[in-house]
Amino acid sequence: MTHGTDSDRFSGDGLDARPFDGDAFEGGAALLHRRAIPSLFEALETQSEGTVAVDRDARVVWINAKYARMLGIADPAEAIGREVEEIIPHSQMRQVLATGQPILLDLMLFGTQRLVVTRFPLTDDDGAVIGAVGFVLYDSLHRLKPLLAELSRLEAELAATKRRLDEGRQPRYTLQSYVGDSPVCLEVKRKARLAARTDAPILLLGETGTGKELIAQAIHGLSARSGRSFVGVNVAAIPETLLEAEFFGAVPGAYTGLDRRGREGRFKTANGGTLFLDEIGDMPLGLQAKLLRALQEQEIEPLGSDRPVKVDVRVIAATNVDLEQRIRDGRFRSDLYYRLNVLPIRLPALAEMGGGLEAIAESILQEIAARTGLPLRGLTPEAVEALGRHRWPGNVRELRNVLERACLLTDNRRLTAADLAEALPDLGYVEPAALPVTVPPAVRAEPQPLPGYDEAFDEFERGLLGRALAAQGGKAAEAARALGISRAAFYKKLARLGMRAGG
């Protein structure tokens, strides 16, 4: 064996080195090219189950007998000159002619059969497409069992993932979830049912925590779109620089760091269903113009694209701010406001519920018990009265927070006013005195300065806890039970007041 230098080349007869001859190399390459192409096509034609060639107008110019018989044609000559779709209904040869690109591996349906096919364009010396040739590689898919098994597995995984995503986009709430039978609650439910009959935009108005998303989901569930996606997005929670792509999507390469597949966008995700836009009053002015166009034309333009995309989306918007004031301040477009405000629904604050507050609280207590595993609690009449005295600036979220805290701090099966006062001191609960307070005449004759509220309240609690302990023989657990509070709360009060139990 002789090893050549960098300028050597290997001959076909052995590994003996000879000086490189460029002309000879080019001539050999041309010869190889002339021999290889017919040889390749001959091999494909021999090994395949069928072969067909068409001209630039997709008319059949050649078909082998094997393929003709598979297609039910007795004489291959009968196919010559006919458009390829006449004899092969699902042929993609015309697509190859139009694009000049091969389709290397494809499944083509022929009757009840699935054929594995490959297609190549044919070009002239100038590179112009003058025809195409197709080969049926297999007419029986058993040879592709390993590939098809992997394909089936991937398709099953994709379908399962899509189902999970669709389930995640289904509404969790119905109109029955909106608890309350007061006139204001019934009016909200009536308007929600009316809104579900059409696809008109809806504007939900109300303070934070009044259940705007709950009503939006309920409307979607009652509408003809109930089987499609419900997509919610909080406008205020997304950075302004990402809002446009988040809403309308982006094509690949639209901005640095974007996935090579691009971004779908919430409008596309909600296509056919409902898009809920919470805190719409915080949307930047520039994006408001694009949203208005999407609502009017039912089309969006992804970031980085100049082609509009048609969408079919029902929009429900919500806000806790005064949009009319924002229009006067130049922070919200009046035309968008009028487009969104086709059917406004105002949700009452918790303080406006009146008698409906008790039903809401009991519903929340049921939800807390189911979620935490704690015993189901009820409310004493005094507790209901105490709830009604509070203004609830945080609405249902605040009420849920207070009730859950009260459930954790007491063992009582029915929450008392004292339990609620411990969970939320602002309720301002004061236990009525158990015994009348008598004032000696001498004190009446010489009025003394009144103590501060905290001092008076502490003195009252000392007397109350002391009397309870005395009545129960100094046993703290029995005294706590008699007062209707938990043992832990009782001991906490004793420690704060500097008192000790007798047993």
mmCIF file of C-alpha atoms in Angstrom, residues 21-285:
data_model
loop_
_atom_site.group_PDB
_atom_site.id
_atom_site.type_symbol
_atom_site.label_atom_id
_atom_site.label_comp_id
_atom_site.label_asym_id
_atom_site.label_seq_id
_atom_site.Cartn_x
_atom_site.Cartn_y
_atom_site.Cartn_z
ATOM 1 C CA ASP A 21 -5.709 15.702 -12.813
ATOM 2 C CA GLY A 22 -8.536 18.261 -12.689
ATOM 3 C CA ASP A 23 -9.755 17.703 -16.271
ATOM 4 C CA ALA A 24 -9.851 13.970 -15.789
ATOM 5 C CA PHE A 25 -11.747 14.422 -12.503
ATOM 6 C CA GLU A 26 -14.397 16.638 -14.115
ATOM 7 C CA GLY A 27 -14.764 14.205 -16.982
ATOM 8 C CA GLY A 28 -15.200 11.329 -14.534
ATOM 9 C CA ALA A 29 -17.816 13.272 -12.578
ATOM 10 C CA ALA A 30 -19.769 14.028 -15.723
ATOM 11 C CA LEU A 31 -19.633 10.358 -16.695
ATOM 12 C CA LEU A 32 -20.771 9.346 -13.201
ATOM 13 C CA HIS A 33 -23.626 11.855 -13.390
ATOM 14 C CA ARG A 34 -24.756 10.558 -16.798
ATOM 15 C CA ARG A 35 -24.653 6.962 -15.628
ATOM 16 C CA ALA A 36 -25.996 7.495 -12.078
ATOM 17 C CA ILE A 37 -29.221 9.314 -12.872
ATOM 18 C CA PRO A 38 -30.643 6.686 -15.247
ATOM 19 C CA SER A 39 -29.304 3.987 -12.948
ATOM 20 C CA LEU A 40 -31.016 5.530 -9.920
ATOM 21 C CA PHE A 41 -34.341 5.880 -11.677
ATOM 22 C CA GLU A 42 -34.022 2.366 -13.072
ATOM 23 C CA ALA A 43 -33.388 1.021 -9.562
ATOM 24 C CA LEU A 44 -36.354 2.923 -8.150
ATOM 25 C CA GLU A 45 -38.568 1.751 -10.973
ATOM 26 C CA THR A 46 -37.488 -1.855 -10.467
ATOM 27 C CA GLN A 47 -37.868 -1.860 -6.682
ATOM 28 C CA SER A 48 -41.076 0.189 -6.532
ATOM 29 C CA GLU A 49 -44.614 -1.081 -6.842
ATOM 30 C CA GLY A 50 -45.399 1.430 -9.564
ATOM 31 C CA THR A 51 -44.042 4.431 -11.466
ATOM 32 C CA VAL A 52 -45.693 7.313 -13.308
ATOM 33 C CA ALA A 53 -44.306 10.381 -15.102
ATOM 34 C CA VAL A 54 -46.179 13.560 -16.096
ATOM 35 C CA ASP A 55 -45.358 16.618 -18.199
ATOM 36 C CA ARG A 56 -45.461 20.238 -17.044
ATOM 37 C CA ASP A 57 -49.266 20.258 -17.495
ATOM 38 C CA ALA A 58 -49.684 17.203 -15.231
ATOM 39 C CA ARG A 59 -50.627 14.943 -18.159
ATOM 40 C CA VAL A 60 -49.404 11.353 -17.963
ATOM 41 C CA VAL A 61 -46.548 10.716 -20.390
ATOM 42 C CA TRP A 62 -45.486 7.328 -19.044
ATOM 43 C CA ILE A 63 -46.709 4.686 -16.575
ATOM 44 C CA ASN A 64 -45.381 1.197 -16.048
ATOM 45 C CA ALA A 65 -47.590 -1.858 -16.466
ATOM 46 C CA LYS A 66 -47.381 -2.781 -12.766
ATOM 47 C CA TYR A 67 -48.830 0.562 -11.690
ATOM 48 C CA ALA A 68 -51.443 0.509 -14.461
ATOM 49 C CA ARG A 69 -52.714 -2.871 -13.261
ATOM 50 C CA MET A 70 -52.874 -1.580 -9.649
ATOM 51 C CA LEU A 71 -54.995 1.326 -10.909
ATOM 52 C CA GLY A 72 -57.306 -0.992 -12.840
ATOM 53 C CA ILE A 73 -55.997 -0.010 -16.301
ATOM 54 C CA ALA A 74 -55.481 -2.998 -18.588
ATOM 55 C CA ASP A 75 -53.232 -1.254 -21.112
ATOM 56 C CA PRO A 76 -50.758 1.463 -19.900
ATOM 57 C CA ALA A 77 -51.237 3.250 -23.242
ATOM 58 C CA GLU A 78 -54.805 4.123 -22.179
ATOM 59 C CA ALA A 79 -53.411 6.455 -19.494
ATOM 60 C CA ILE A 80 -51.116 8.442 -21.774
ATOM 61 C CA GLY A 81 -52.252 12.033 -22.316
ATOM 62 C CA ARG A 82 -54.797 12.034 -19.501
ATOM 63 C CA GLU A 83 -54.537 14.379 -16.516
ATOM 64 C CA VAL A 84 -52.952 12.542 -13.644
ATOM 65 C CA GLU A 85 -55.917 13.149 -11.280
ATOM 66 C CA GLU A 86 -58.189 11.234 -13.676
ATOM 67 C CA ILE A 87 -56.365 8.003 -12.967
ATOM 68 C CA ILE A 88 -54.890 8.809 -9.531
ATOM 69 C CA PRO A 89 -57.558 10.905 -7.692
ATOM 70 C CA HIS A 90 -55.394 11.925 -4.716
ATOM 71 C CA SER A 91 -52.201 12.583 -6.652
ATOM 72 C CA GLN A 92 -49.971 15.483 -5.488
ATOM 73 C CA MET A 93 -47.932 15.597 -8.721
ATOM 74 C CA ARG A 94 -49.424 18.954 -9.647
ATOM 75 C CA GLN A 95 -48.123 20.389 -6.357
ATOM 76 C CA VAL A 96 -44.607 19.164 -7.211
ATOM 77 C CA LEU A 97 -44.877 20.863 -10.607
ATOM 78 C CA ALA A 98 -46.055 24.114 -9.029
ATOM 79 C CA THR A 99 -43.409 24.283 -6.302
ATOM 80 C CA GLY A 100 -40.498 22.507 -7.950
ATOM 81 C CA GLN A 101 -39.940 20.719 -4.633
ATOM 82 C CA PRO A 102 -39.955 16.946 -4.115
ATOM 83 C CA ILE A 103 -42.312 15.160 -1.727
ATOM 84 C CA LEU A 104 -39.956 12.512 -0.465
ATOM 85 C CA LEU A 105 -42.280 10.369 1.648
ATOM 86 C CA ASP A 106 -46.044 10.528 1.728
ATOM 87 C CA LEU A 107 -49.098 8.377 2.364
ATOM 88 C CA MET A 108 -51.611 8.443 -0.493
ATOM 89 C CA LEU A 109 -55.099 7.015 -0.195
ATOM 90 C CA PHE A 110 -56.229 4.904 -3.144
ATOM 91 C CA GLY A 111 -59.619 3.330 -2.560
ATOM 92 C CA THR A 112 -59.249 1.546 0.767
ATOM 93 C CA GLN A 113 -55.486 1.250 0.352
ATOM 94 C CA ARG A 114 -52.779 3.478 1.739
ATOM 95 C CA LEU A 115 -49.803 3.735 -0.586
ATOM 96 C CA VAL A 116 -46.372 4.985 0.454
ATOM 97 C CA VAL A 117 -45.199 7.242 -2.379
ATOM 98 C CA THR A 118 -42.362 9.610 -3.273
ATOM 99 C CA ARG A 119 -42.372 12.303 -5.964
ATOM 100 C CA PHE A 120 -39.597 14.269 -7.727
ATOM 101 C CA PRO A 121 -39.653 17.231 -10.129
ATOM 102 C CA LEU A 122 -37.926 16.868 -13.536
ATOM 103 C CA THR A 123 -35.991 19.896 -14.825
ATOM 104 C CA ASP A 124 -34.233 20.894 -18.043
ATOM 105 C CA ASP A 125 -30.659 22.173 -18.347
ATOM 106 C CA ASP A 126 -31.777 25.648 -17.286
ATOM 107 C CA GLY A 127 -33.455 24.357 -14.130
ATOM 108 C CA ALA A 128 -37.020 24.882 -15.379
ATOM 109 C CA VAL A 129 -39.556 22.268 -14.278
ATOM 110 C CA ILE A 130 -40.681 20.246 -17.270
ATOM 111 C CA GLY A 131 -42.425 17.383 -15.508
ATOM 112 C CA ALA A 132 -42.461 15.104 -12.491
ATOM 113 C CA VAL A 133 -42.083 11.438 -11.683
ATOM 114 C CA GLY A 134 -43.676 9.476 -8.854
ATOM 115 C CA PHE A 135 -42.911 6.081 -7.347
ATOM 116 C CA VAL A 136 -45.142 3.846 -5.231
ATOM 117 C CA LEU A 137 -42.606 2.446 -2.771
ATOM 118 C CA TYR A 138 -45.001 0.139 -0.929
ATOM 119 C CA ASP A 139 -48.550 -0.951 -1.513
ATOM 120 C CA SER A 140 -48.658 -2.821 1.783
ATOM 121 C CA LEU A 141 -47.909 -1.026 4.984
ATOM 122 C CA HIS A 142 -46.715 -4.098 6.888
ATOM 123 C CA ARG A 143 -43.184 -3.306 5.729
ATOM 124 C CA LEU A 144 -43.437 0.003 7.551
ATOM 125 C CA LYS A 145 -44.776 -1.392 10.835
ATOM 126 C CA PRO A 146 -41.920 -0.017 13.010
ATOM 127 C CA LEU A 147 -42.293 3.466 11.485
ATOM 128 C CA LEU A 148 -46.083 3.407 11.674
ATOM 129 C CA ALA A 149 -46.008 2.185 15.273
ATOM 130 C CA GLU A 150 -43.828 5.143 16.240
ATOM 131 C CA LEU A 151 -46.100 7.464 14.238
ATOM 132 C CA SER A 152 -49.168 6.093 16.015
ATOM 133 C CA ARG A 153 -47.517 6.582 19.397
ATOM 134 C CA LEU A 154 -46.650 10.204 18.606
ATOM 135 C CA GLU A 155 -50.164 10.866 17.289
ATOM 136 C CA ALA A 156 -51.670 9.383 20.478
ATOM 137 C CA GLU A 157 -49.421 11.571 22.640
ATOM 138 C CA LEU A 158 -50.349 14.628 20.591
ATOM 139 C CA ALA A 159 -54.059 13.859 20.895
ATOM 140 C CA ALA A 160 -53.749 13.327 24.673
ATOM 141 C CA THR A 161 -51.854 16.600 25.066
ATOM 142 C CA LYS A 162 -54.478 18.439 23.016
ATOM 143 C CA ARG A 163 -57.246 16.964 25.178
ATOM 144 C CA ARG A 164 -55.487 18.108 28.344
ATOM 145 C CA LEU A 165 -55.059 21.605 26.907
ATOM 146 C CA ASP A 166 -58.701 21.733 25.822
ATOM 147 C CA GLU A 167 -59.824 20.552 29.264
ATOM 148 C CA GLY A 168 -57.710 23.288 30.837
ATOM 149 C CA ARG A 169 -59.464 25.833 28.646
ATOM 150 C CA GLN A 170 -62.962 24.692 29.560
ATOM 151 C CA PRO A 171 -64.900 26.893 32.008
ATOM 152 C CA ARG A 172 -64.865 25.815 35.656
ATOM 153 C CA TYR A 173 -67.889 27.888 36.669
ATOM 154 C CA THR A 174 -71.542 27.910 35.710
ATOM 155 C CA LEU A 175 -74.289 30.396 36.464
ATOM 156 C CA GLN A 176 -75.161 28.304 39.526
ATOM 157 C CA SER A 177 -71.688 29.186 40.867
ATOM 158 C CA TYR A 178 -72.825 32.811 41.160
ATOM 159 C CA VAL A 179 -74.520 32.492 44.540
ATOM 160 C CA GLY A 180 -77.221 34.858 45.712
ATOM 161 C CA ASP A 181 -80.946 35.356 45.307
ATOM 162 C CA SER A 182 -81.187 39.078 46.068
ATOM 163 C CA PRO A 183 -82.690 41.278 43.337
ATOM 164 C CA VAL A 184 -79.271 42.560 42.204
ATOM 165 C CA CYS A 185 -77.932 38.996 41.870
ATOM 166 C CA LEU A 186 -80.987 37.829 39.959
ATOM 167 C CA GLU A 187 -80.593 40.768 37.565
ATOM 168 C CA VAL A 188 -76.981 39.775 36.851
ATOM 169 C CA LYS A 189 -78.087 36.211 36.085
ATOM 170 C CA ARG A 190 -80.877 37.426 33.817
ATOM 171 C CA LYS A 191 -78.505 39.570 31.765
ATOM 172 C CA ALA A 192 -75.958 36.752 31.594
ATOM 173 C CA ARG A 193 -78.568 34.420 30.071
ATOM 174 C CA LEU A 194 -79.505 37.082 27.528
ATOM 175 C CA ALA A 195 -75.839 37.648 26.662
ATOM 176 C CA ALA A 196 -75.296 33.929 26.024
ATOM 177 C CA ARG A 197 -77.787 33.993 23.143
ATOM 178 C CA THR A 198 -75.630 36.184 20.898
ATOM 179 C CA ASP A 199 -71.994 36.727 19.969
ATOM 180 C CA ALA A 200 -72.050 40.458 20.737
ATOM 181 C CA PRO A 201 -69.161 41.797 22.852
ATOM 182 C CA ILE A 202 -69.863 42.089 26.574
ATOM 183 C CA LEU A 203 -68.409 44.516 29.096
ATOM 184 C CA LEU A 204 -68.435 43.367 32.712
ATOM 185 C CA LEU A 205 -68.194 46.207 35.232
ATOM 186 C CA GLY A 206 -67.493 45.889 38.929
ATOM 187 C CA GLU A 207 -64.999 46.137 41.740
ATOM 188 C CA THR A 208 -62.170 43.648 42.168
ATOM 189 C CA GLY A 209 -63.436 40.370 43.583
ATOM 190 C CA THR A 210 -67.047 40.650 42.434
ATOM 191 C CA GLY A 211 -66.895 37.552 40.207
ATOM 192 C CA LYS A 212 -66.385 38.983 36.726
ATOM 193 C CA GLU A 213 -64.470 35.967 35.392
ATOM 194 C CA LEU A 214 -67.044 33.640 36.955
ATOM 195 C CA ILE A 215 -69.826 35.367 35.013
ATOM 196 C CA ALA A 216 -67.723 35.361 31.820
ATOM 197 C CA GLN A 217 -67.227 31.602 32.113
ATOM 198 C CA ALA A 218 -70.913 31.100 32.856
ATOM 199 C CA ILE A 219 -71.901 33.041 29.719
ATOM 200 C CA HIS A 220 -69.492 30.959 27.626
ATOM 201 C CA GLY A 221 -70.936 27.754 29.100
ATOM 202 C CA LEU A 222 -74.480 28.795 28.205
ATOM 203 C CA SER A 223 -73.572 29.891 24.665
ATOM 204 C CA ALA A 224 -73.311 27.969 21.408
ATOM 205 C CA ARG A 225 -69.516 28.120 21.841
ATOM 206 C CA SER A 226 -69.554 26.055 25.044
ATOM 207 C CA GLY A 227 -67.731 23.143 23.434
ATOM 208 C CA ARG A 228 -64.808 25.320 22.350
ATOM 209 C CA SER A 229 -62.006 27.000 24.281
ATOM 210 C CA PHE A 230 -62.460 29.662 26.941
ATOM 211 C CA VAL A 231 -59.221 31.660 27.107
ATOM 212 C CA GLY A 232 -58.753 34.236 29.846
ATOM 213 C CA VAL A 233 -55.980 36.819 29.989
ATOM 214 C CA ASN A 234 -55.276 39.558 32.517
ATOM 215 C CA VAL A 235 -54.118 42.567 30.514
ATOM 216 C CA ALA A 236 -52.454 44.209 33.504
ATOM 217 C CA ALA A 237 -50.380 41.103 34.287
ATOM 218 C CA ILE A 238 -48.487 41.035 30.958
ATOM 219 C CA PRO A 239 -45.520 43.352 30.271
ATOM 220 C CA GLU A 240 -46.414 45.989 27.695
ATOM 221 C CA THR A 241 -43.564 44.900 25.393
ATOM 222 C CA LEU A 242 -45.063 41.393 25.114
ATOM 223 C CA LEU A 243 -48.737 42.293 24.862
ATOM 224 C CA GLU A 244 -48.982 42.428 21.069
ATOM 225 C CA ALA A 245 -47.364 39.026 20.564
ATOM 226 C CA GLU A 246 -49.383 37.598 23.456
ATOM 227 C CA PHE A 247 -52.665 38.713 21.882
ATOM 228 C CA PHE A 248 -52.072 38.418 18.156
ATOM 229 C CA GLY A 249 -49.145 35.994 17.880
ATOM 230 C CA ALA A 250 -45.853 36.375 16.036
ATOM 231 C CA VAL A 251 -44.283 34.774 12.972
ATOM 232 C CA PRO A 252 -40.882 33.034 13.256
ATOM 233 C CA GLY A 253 -38.056 35.568 13.519
ATOM 234 C CA ALA A 254 -40.366 38.446 14.485
ATOM 235 C CA TYR A 255 -38.136 39.261 17.457
ATOM 236 C CA THR A 256 -35.021 37.922 19.163
ATOM 237 C CA GLY A 257 -35.564 34.884 21.356
ATOM 238 C CA LEU A 258 -38.822 33.837 19.712
ATOM 239 C CA ASP A 259 -39.263 30.107 19.178
ATOM 240 C CA ARG A 260 -38.555 29.084 15.576
ATOM 241 C CA ARG A 261 -42.167 27.963 15.262
ATOM 242 C CA GLY A 262 -43.410 31.430 16.142
ATOM 243 C CA ARG A 263 -46.152 32.224 18.647
ATOM 244 C CA GLU A 264 -49.831 31.452 18.221
ATOM 245 C CA GLY A 265 -51.363 34.230 20.326
ATOM 246 C CA ARG A 266 -54.492 34.230 22.496
ATOM 247 C CA PHE A 267 -56.869 35.157 19.668
ATOM 248 C CA LYS A 268 -55.755 32.112 17.656
ATOM 249 C CA THR A 269 -55.921 29.873 20.734
ATOM 250 C CA ALA A 270 -59.493 31.018 21.404
ATOM 251 C CA ASN A 271 -60.558 30.640 17.765
ATOM 252 C CA GLY A 272 -64.129 29.359 17.685
ATOM 253 C CA GLY A 273 -64.538 30.050 21.407
ATOM 254 C CA THR A 274 -64.465 32.948 23.866
ATOM 255 C CA LEU A 275 -61.641 35.335 24.795
ATOM 256 C CA PHE A 276 -61.961 36.976 28.219
ATOM 257 C CA LEU A 277 -59.952 40.193 28.603
ATOM 258 C CA ASP A 278 -59.715 41.158 32.252
ATOM 259 C CA GLU A 279 -58.648 44.669 33.330
ATOM 260 C CA ILE A 280 -59.144 45.982 29.809
ATOM 261 C CA GLY A 281 -58.774 49.546 31.091
ATOM 262 C CA ASP A 282 -55.010 48.961 31.445
ATOM 263 C CA MET A 283 -54.467 48.136 27.767
ATOM 264 C CA PRO A 284 -52.010 50.525 26.009
ATOM 265 C CA LEU A 285 -53.508 52.856 23.401
#
